[in-house]
Amino acid sequence: MAARLPGELDMTTAPDLTPAPAITASGPATAAAAPRIKFSPRGFCIDHPDPEAGAELMMTALGAPDREAMDGILRQLVKASVSGGRADRVNLAFMISMVRSIGPRDSVEAMLVAQMVSVHVMAMRCAHHLAHARDLAQHDSAARALGRLAHTFPAQIEALNRYRSRGEPAITVQNVKVEGGGKAIVGNVTQHARVTVNKRRAFVGVVIDPNKKKDKADRAKLVQAAKLIGELKA
């Protein structure tokens, strides 16, 4: 085994991942953690006393709709976790934990989130290579790769947010002119909406956050309000 450079971390020794004794919680029950993966010379398997329950927990953690999808995403994460020519159980546990914390809600999100955590792991690997580059060629190669991955990650976050909102633009009601004696009312606006009134003239702007659950109901109310405003203008 090659000697480590001064200040270089030992990346071959895995930290102790033995779970601490469970503590009884007095508050609401939290979601069950994803099971760990056990490696063997023949491959890997979900480490759980009940294989069916372990598979269900892993499907939930990865946002997979069925066993086949779970198996595919899990195999891809195992390959992406490779360090030093072999799968790294520490990297894999981290990646599964991150996927679970983001909480993919369907197949598209499951694939995108798996890509996100893989890109993050590769970016940090490039950062490690950059910090320990021995010559200019290694430095430039690691810097270029790190730069590309650093730009990819926020783009993936934006793509996930855009997909979750389904790309629907916010509805805005604006430039409302009310003649003398008239009234313009936008009613029943939820706390997720933002209402702006311009004091110089009768201006009402309502923007609905498309990520909120009551989006459809709010939009229907805004359509009714827009019709009312149109009648007042006429």
mmCIF file of C-alpha atoms in Angstrom:
data_model
loop_
_atom_site.group_PDB
_atom_site.id
_atom_site.type_symbol
_atom_site.label_atom_id
_atom_site.label_comp_id
_atom_site.label_asym_id
_atom_site.label_seq_id
_atom_site.Cartn_x
_atom_site.Cartn_y
_atom_site.Cartn_z
ATOM 1 C CA MET A 1 0.000 0.000 0.000
ATOM 2 C CA ALA A 2 1.397 3.411 -1.002
ATOM 3 C CA ALA A 3 2.290 5.816 1.783
ATOM 4 C CA ARG A 4 -0.145 8.696 2.277
ATOM 5 C CA LEU A 5 0.946 12.250 1.680
ATOM 6 C CA PRO A 6 1.105 14.613 4.670
ATOM 7 C CA GLY A 7 -2.381 15.798 5.500
ATOM 8 C CA GLU A 8 -4.092 13.196 3.281
ATOM 9 C CA LEU A 9 -7.069 11.425 4.813
ATOM 10 C CA ASP A 10 -7.248 7.652 4.998
ATOM 11 C CA MET A 11 -10.111 6.964 2.576
ATOM 12 C CA THR A 12 -9.792 3.181 2.841
ATOM 13 C CA THR A 13 -10.908 2.850 6.463
ATOM 14 C CA ALA A 14 -14.652 3.169 6.850
ATOM 15 C CA PRO A 15 -16.037 4.829 9.971
ATOM 16 C CA ASP A 16 -18.143 2.823 12.369
ATOM 17 C CA LEU A 17 -21.674 2.857 10.972
ATOM 18 C CA THR A 18 -23.181 0.746 13.751
ATOM 19 C CA PRO A 19 -26.445 2.458 14.677
ATOM 20 C CA ALA A 20 -26.667 3.890 18.182
ATOM 21 C CA PRO A 21 -29.205 2.381 20.612
ATOM 22 C CA ALA A 22 -32.702 3.572 19.845
ATOM 23 C CA ILE A 23 -34.108 6.344 22.049
ATOM 24 C CA THR A 24 -37.834 6.378 22.710
ATOM 25 C CA ALA A 25 -39.299 9.578 21.311
ATOM 26 C CA SER A 26 -42.131 11.351 23.062
ATOM 27 C CA GLY A 27 -43.198 13.280 19.956
ATOM 28 C CA PRO A 28 -44.699 12.093 16.655
ATOM 29 C CA ALA A 29 -43.072 9.050 15.061
ATOM 30 C CA THR A 30 -40.525 9.805 12.366
ATOM 31 C CA ALA A 31 -40.212 8.005 9.048
ATOM 32 C CA ALA A 32 -38.244 4.781 9.164
ATOM 33 C CA ALA A 33 -34.685 5.075 7.942
ATOM 34 C CA ALA A 34 -33.645 3.315 4.772
ATOM 35 C CA PRO A 35 -31.987 -0.078 5.380
ATOM 36 C CA ARG A 36 -28.279 -0.452 4.721
ATOM 37 C CA ILE A 37 -26.657 -2.428 1.938
ATOM 38 C CA LYS A 38 -24.579 -5.515 2.669
ATOM 39 C CA PHE A 39 -21.822 -6.442 0.219
ATOM 40 C CA SER A 40 -20.581 -9.946 -0.490
ATOM 41 C CA PRO A 41 -18.277 -11.574 -3.070
ATOM 42 C CA ARG A 42 -21.379 -12.348 -5.133
ATOM 43 C CA GLY A 43 -22.757 -8.809 -5.082
ATOM 44 C CA PHE A 44 -24.919 -6.934 -2.607
ATOM 45 C CA CYS A 45 -28.283 -7.170 -0.879
ATOM 46 C CA ILE A 46 -30.503 -5.123 1.399
ATOM 47 C CA ASP A 47 -29.460 -5.717 5.002
ATOM 48 C CA HIS A 48 -32.762 -6.236 6.811
ATOM 49 C CA PRO A 49 -34.126 -9.144 8.877
ATOM 50 C CA ASP A 50 -37.301 -9.133 6.767
ATOM 51 C CA PRO A 51 -36.399 -9.042 3.038
ATOM 52 C CA GLU A 52 -39.882 -7.881 2.004
ATOM 53 C CA ALA A 53 -39.992 -5.114 4.589
ATOM 54 C CA GLY A 54 -36.435 -4.085 3.667
ATOM 55 C CA ALA A 55 -37.381 -3.831 0.007
ATOM 56 C CA GLU A 56 -40.436 -1.715 0.855
ATOM 57 C CA LEU A 57 -38.328 0.647 2.955
ATOM 58 C CA MET A 58 -35.745 0.976 0.177
ATOM 59 C CA MET A 59 -38.452 1.614 -2.435
ATOM 60 C CA THR A 60 -39.830 4.418 -0.267
ATOM 61 C CA ALA A 61 -36.374 5.914 0.305
ATOM 62 C CA LEU A 62 -35.503 5.940 -3.402
ATOM 63 C CA GLY A 63 -38.964 6.987 -4.613
ATOM 64 C CA ALA A 64 -39.157 3.873 -6.788
ATOM 65 C CA PRO A 65 -42.621 2.758 -7.969
ATOM 66 C CA ASP A 66 -41.805 -0.968 -7.948
ATOM 67 C CA ARG A 67 -39.120 -3.543 -7.171
ATOM 68 C CA GLU A 68 -37.620 -3.456 -10.668
ATOM 69 C CA ALA A 69 -37.176 0.320 -10.540
ATOM 70 C CA MET A 70 -35.695 0.105 -7.049
ATOM 71 C CA ASP A 71 -33.223 -2.566 -8.135
ATOM 72 C CA GLY A 72 -32.141 -0.504 -11.146
ATOM 73 C CA ILE A 73 -31.622 2.749 -9.238
ATOM 74 C CA LEU A 74 -29.863 0.937 -6.406
ATOM 75 C CA ARG A 75 -27.450 -0.775 -8.809
ATOM 76 C CA GLN A 76 -26.696 2.583 -10.448
ATOM 77 C CA LEU A 77 -25.985 4.179 -7.061
ATOM 78 C CA VAL A 78 -23.696 1.275 -6.149
ATOM 79 C CA LYS A 79 -21.699 1.815 -9.355
ATOM 80 C CA ALA A 80 -21.570 5.581 -8.789
ATOM 81 C CA SER A 81 -20.239 5.024 -5.259
ATOM 82 C CA VAL A 82 -17.135 3.184 -6.499
ATOM 83 C CA SER A 83 -13.883 4.411 -4.973
ATOM 84 C CA GLY A 84 -10.530 2.764 -5.553
ATOM 85 C CA GLY A 85 -12.009 0.233 -7.969
ATOM 86 C CA ARG A 86 -14.685 -1.121 -5.636
ATOM 87 C CA ALA A 87 -18.053 -0.030 -4.284
ATOM 88 C CA ASP A 88 -17.729 2.163 -1.200
ATOM 89 C CA ARG A 89 -20.370 1.404 1.432
ATOM 90 C CA VAL A 90 -19.814 4.770 3.134
ATOM 91 C CA ASN A 91 -20.433 6.650 -0.114
ATOM 92 C CA LEU A 92 -23.453 4.473 -0.849
ATOM 93 C CA ALA A 93 -24.997 5.010 2.593
ATOM 94 C CA PHE A 94 -24.535 8.760 2.140
ATOM 95 C CA MET A 95 -26.112 8.744 -1.325
ATOM 96 C CA ILE A 96 -29.140 6.724 -0.225
ATOM 97 C CA SER A 97 -29.590 9.034 2.762
ATOM 98 C CA MET A 98 -29.502 12.125 0.526
ATOM 99 C CA VAL A 99 -32.004 10.647 -1.923
ATOM 100 C CA ARG A 100 -34.320 9.838 0.974
ATOM 101 C CA SER A 101 -34.007 13.337 2.449
ATOM 102 C CA ILE A 102 -34.868 15.022 -0.882
ATOM 103 C CA GLY A 103 -37.866 12.708 -1.176
ATOM 104 C CA PRO A 104 -38.505 11.919 -4.866
ATOM 105 C CA ARG A 105 -42.242 11.602 -5.496
ATOM 106 C CA ASP A 106 -42.347 9.699 -8.799
ATOM 107 C CA SER A 107 -40.125 7.873 -11.293
ATOM 108 C CA VAL A 108 -38.821 11.013 -13.008
ATOM 109 C CA GLU A 109 -37.849 12.603 -9.700
ATOM 110 C CA ALA A 110 -36.272 9.327 -8.554
ATOM 111 C CA MET A 111 -33.962 9.257 -11.589
ATOM 112 C CA LEU A 112 -33.151 12.968 -11.368
ATOM 113 C CA VAL A 113 -32.381 12.868 -7.643
ATOM 114 C CA ALA A 114 -30.158 9.808 -8.138
ATOM 115 C CA GLN A 115 -28.243 11.803 -10.755
ATOM 116 C CA MET A 116 -27.973 14.758 -8.380
ATOM 117 C CA VAL A 117 -26.383 12.803 -5.554
ATOM 118 C CA SER A 118 -24.076 11.028 -8.023
ATOM 119 C CA VAL A 119 -22.926 14.356 -9.463
ATOM 120 C CA HIS A 120 -22.277 15.656 -5.959
ATOM 121 C CA VAL A 121 -20.159 12.617 -5.065
ATOM 122 C CA MET A 122 -18.174 12.955 -8.313
ATOM 123 C CA ALA A 123 -17.695 16.673 -7.718
ATOM 124 C CA MET A 124 -16.259 16.066 -4.272
ATOM 125 C CA ARG A 125 -14.035 13.336 -5.693
ATOM 126 C CA CYS A 126 -12.712 15.834 -8.254
ATOM 127 C CA ALA A 127 -12.156 18.348 -5.453
ATOM 128 C CA HIS A 128 -10.070 15.748 -3.645
ATOM 129 C CA HIS A 129 -8.014 15.075 -6.788
ATOM 130 C CA LEU A 130 -7.556 18.814 -7.296
ATOM 131 C CA ALA A 131 -6.283 19.270 -3.756
ATOM 132 C CA HIS A 132 -3.727 16.473 -4.239
ATOM 133 C CA ALA A 133 -2.680 17.142 -7.840
ATOM 134 C CA ARG A 134 0.994 16.378 -8.323
ATOM 135 C CA ASP A 135 1.519 18.344 -11.520
ATOM 136 C CA LEU A 136 -0.099 20.984 -13.713
ATOM 137 C CA ALA A 137 -1.808 18.440 -15.988
ATOM 138 C CA GLN A 138 -3.557 16.734 -13.067
ATOM 139 C CA HIS A 139 -4.493 20.106 -11.610
ATOM 140 C CA ASP A 140 -6.037 21.360 -14.873
ATOM 141 C CA SER A 141 -7.894 18.101 -15.521
ATOM 142 C CA ALA A 142 -9.425 18.008 -12.029
ATOM 143 C CA ALA A 143 -10.270 21.733 -12.136
ATOM 144 C CA ARG A 144 -12.107 21.404 -15.461
ATOM 145 C CA ALA A 145 -14.083 18.371 -14.293
ATOM 146 C CA LEU A 146 -14.961 20.045 -10.996
ATOM 147 C CA GLY A 147 -16.109 23.177 -12.817
ATOM 148 C CA ARG A 148 -18.436 21.235 -15.117
ATOM 149 C CA LEU A 149 -19.925 19.252 -12.254
ATOM 150 C CA ALA A 150 -20.329 22.384 -10.121
ATOM 151 C CA HIS A 151 -22.391 23.940 -12.929
ATOM 152 C CA THR A 152 -24.410 20.771 -13.470
ATOM 153 C CA PHE A 153 -25.608 20.427 -9.880
ATOM 154 C CA PRO A 154 -27.535 23.737 -9.598
ATOM 155 C CA ALA A 155 -28.995 23.090 -13.051
ATOM 156 C CA GLN A 156 -30.333 19.775 -11.741
ATOM 157 C CA ILE A 157 -31.853 21.537 -8.733
ATOM 158 C CA GLU A 158 -33.565 23.992 -11.054
ATOM 159 C CA ALA A 159 -34.817 21.141 -13.224
ATOM 160 C CA LEU A 160 -36.265 19.376 -10.182
ATOM 161 C CA ASN A 161 -38.017 22.525 -8.973
ATOM 162 C CA ARG A 162 -39.355 23.200 -12.460
ATOM 163 C CA TYR A 163 -40.626 19.633 -12.793
ATOM 164 C CA ARG A 164 -42.299 19.744 -9.399
ATOM 165 C CA SER A 165 -44.133 22.915 -10.402
ATOM 166 C CA ARG A 166 -44.865 21.304 -13.802
ATOM 167 C CA GLY A 167 -43.643 24.475 -15.495
ATOM 168 C CA GLU A 168 -46.894 26.322 -14.833
ATOM 169 C CA PRO A 169 -46.413 30.094 -14.867
ATOM 170 C CA ALA A 170 -47.778 32.148 -11.997
ATOM 171 C CA ILE A 171 -51.062 33.907 -12.665
ATOM 172 C CA THR A 172 -50.877 37.670 -12.220
ATOM 173 C CA VAL A 173 -53.805 40.081 -12.193
ATOM 174 C CA GLN A 174 -52.545 43.605 -12.692
ATOM 175 C CA ASN A 175 -53.167 47.073 -14.122
ATOM 176 C CA VAL A 176 -56.696 47.289 -12.757
ATOM 177 C CA LYS A 177 -58.376 50.651 -13.276
ATOM 178 C CA VAL A 178 -61.459 51.317 -11.144
ATOM 179 C CA GLU A 179 -63.710 54.202 -12.057
ATOM 180 C CA GLY A 180 -65.385 56.404 -9.480
ATOM 181 C CA GLY A 181 -67.846 54.496 -7.363
ATOM 182 C CA GLY A 182 -66.485 51.119 -8.466
ATOM 183 C CA LYS A 183 -64.791 48.487 -6.300
ATOM 184 C CA ALA A 184 -62.301 45.765 -7.148
ATOM 185 C CA ILE A 185 -62.109 42.825 -4.762
ATOM 186 C CA VAL A 186 -59.877 39.748 -4.876
ATOM 187 C CA GLY A 187 -61.239 37.534 -2.141
ATOM 188 C CA ASN A 188 -60.341 34.338 -0.317
ATOM 189 C CA VAL A 189 -56.626 34.556 -1.088
ATOM 190 C CA THR A 190 -54.661 32.010 0.911
ATOM 191 C CA GLN A 191 -51.560 32.778 2.942
ATOM 192 C CA HIS A 192 -49.436 31.339 0.122
ATOM 193 C CA ALA A 193 -50.447 34.192 -2.178
ATOM 194 C CA ARG A 194 -48.755 37.570 -2.368
ATOM 195 C CA VAL A 195 -50.957 40.629 -2.814
ATOM 196 C CA THR A 196 -49.495 43.988 -3.830
ATOM 197 C CA VAL A 197 -51.367 47.277 -4.003
ATOM 198 C CA ASN A 198 -49.863 50.286 -5.728
ATOM 199 C CA LYS A 199 -50.906 53.432 -3.858
ATOM 200 C CA ARG A 200 -50.549 55.699 -6.886
ATOM 201 C CA ARG A 201 -53.361 53.961 -8.708
ATOM 202 C CA ALA A 202 -55.743 51.092 -8.201
ATOM 203 C CA PHE A 203 -53.327 48.235 -8.899
ATOM 204 C CA VAL A 204 -53.804 44.744 -7.589
ATOM 205 C CA GLY A 205 -51.244 42.006 -8.196
ATOM 206 C CA VAL A 206 -51.773 38.453 -7.011
ATOM 207 C CA VAL A 207 -49.091 35.807 -7.510
ATOM 208 C CA ILE A 208 -49.799 32.196 -6.648
ATOM 209 C CA ASP A 209 -46.979 29.821 -5.764
ATOM 210 C CA PRO A 210 -47.484 26.772 -8.062
ATOM 211 C CA ASN A 211 -45.665 24.533 -5.569
ATOM 212 C CA LYS A 212 -48.463 24.755 -2.999
ATOM 213 C CA LYS A 213 -51.199 22.170 -2.658
ATOM 214 C CA LYS A 214 -54.066 24.670 -2.926
ATOM 215 C CA ASP A 215 -52.776 26.012 -6.226
ATOM 216 C CA LYS A 216 -55.721 24.811 -8.328
ATOM 217 C CA ALA A 217 -58.302 26.247 -5.950
ATOM 218 C CA ASP A 218 -56.460 29.578 -5.815
ATOM 219 C CA ARG A 219 -56.254 29.735 -9.594
ATOM 220 C CA ALA A 220 -59.991 29.128 -9.903
ATOM 221 C CA LYS A 221 -60.669 31.982 -7.506
ATOM 222 C CA LEU A 222 -58.353 34.255 -9.447
ATOM 223 C CA VAL A 223 -60.163 33.462 -12.687
ATOM 224 C CA GLN A 224 -63.415 34.493 -11.045
ATOM 225 C CA ALA A 225 -61.785 37.658 -9.737
ATOM 226 C CA ALA A 226 -60.400 38.475 -13.179
ATOM 227 C CA LYS A 227 -63.883 38.137 -14.669
ATOM 228 C CA LEU A 228 -65.268 40.434 -11.987
ATOM 229 C CA ILE A 229 -62.559 43.005 -12.670
ATOM 230 C CA GLY A 230 -63.290 42.807 -16.385
ATOM 231 C CA GLU A 231 -66.946 43.589 -15.722
ATOM 232 C CA LEU A 232 -66.013 46.578 -13.561
ATOM 233 C CA LYS A 233 -63.710 47.966 -16.242
ATOM 234 C CA ALA A 234 -66.461 47.683 -18.836
#
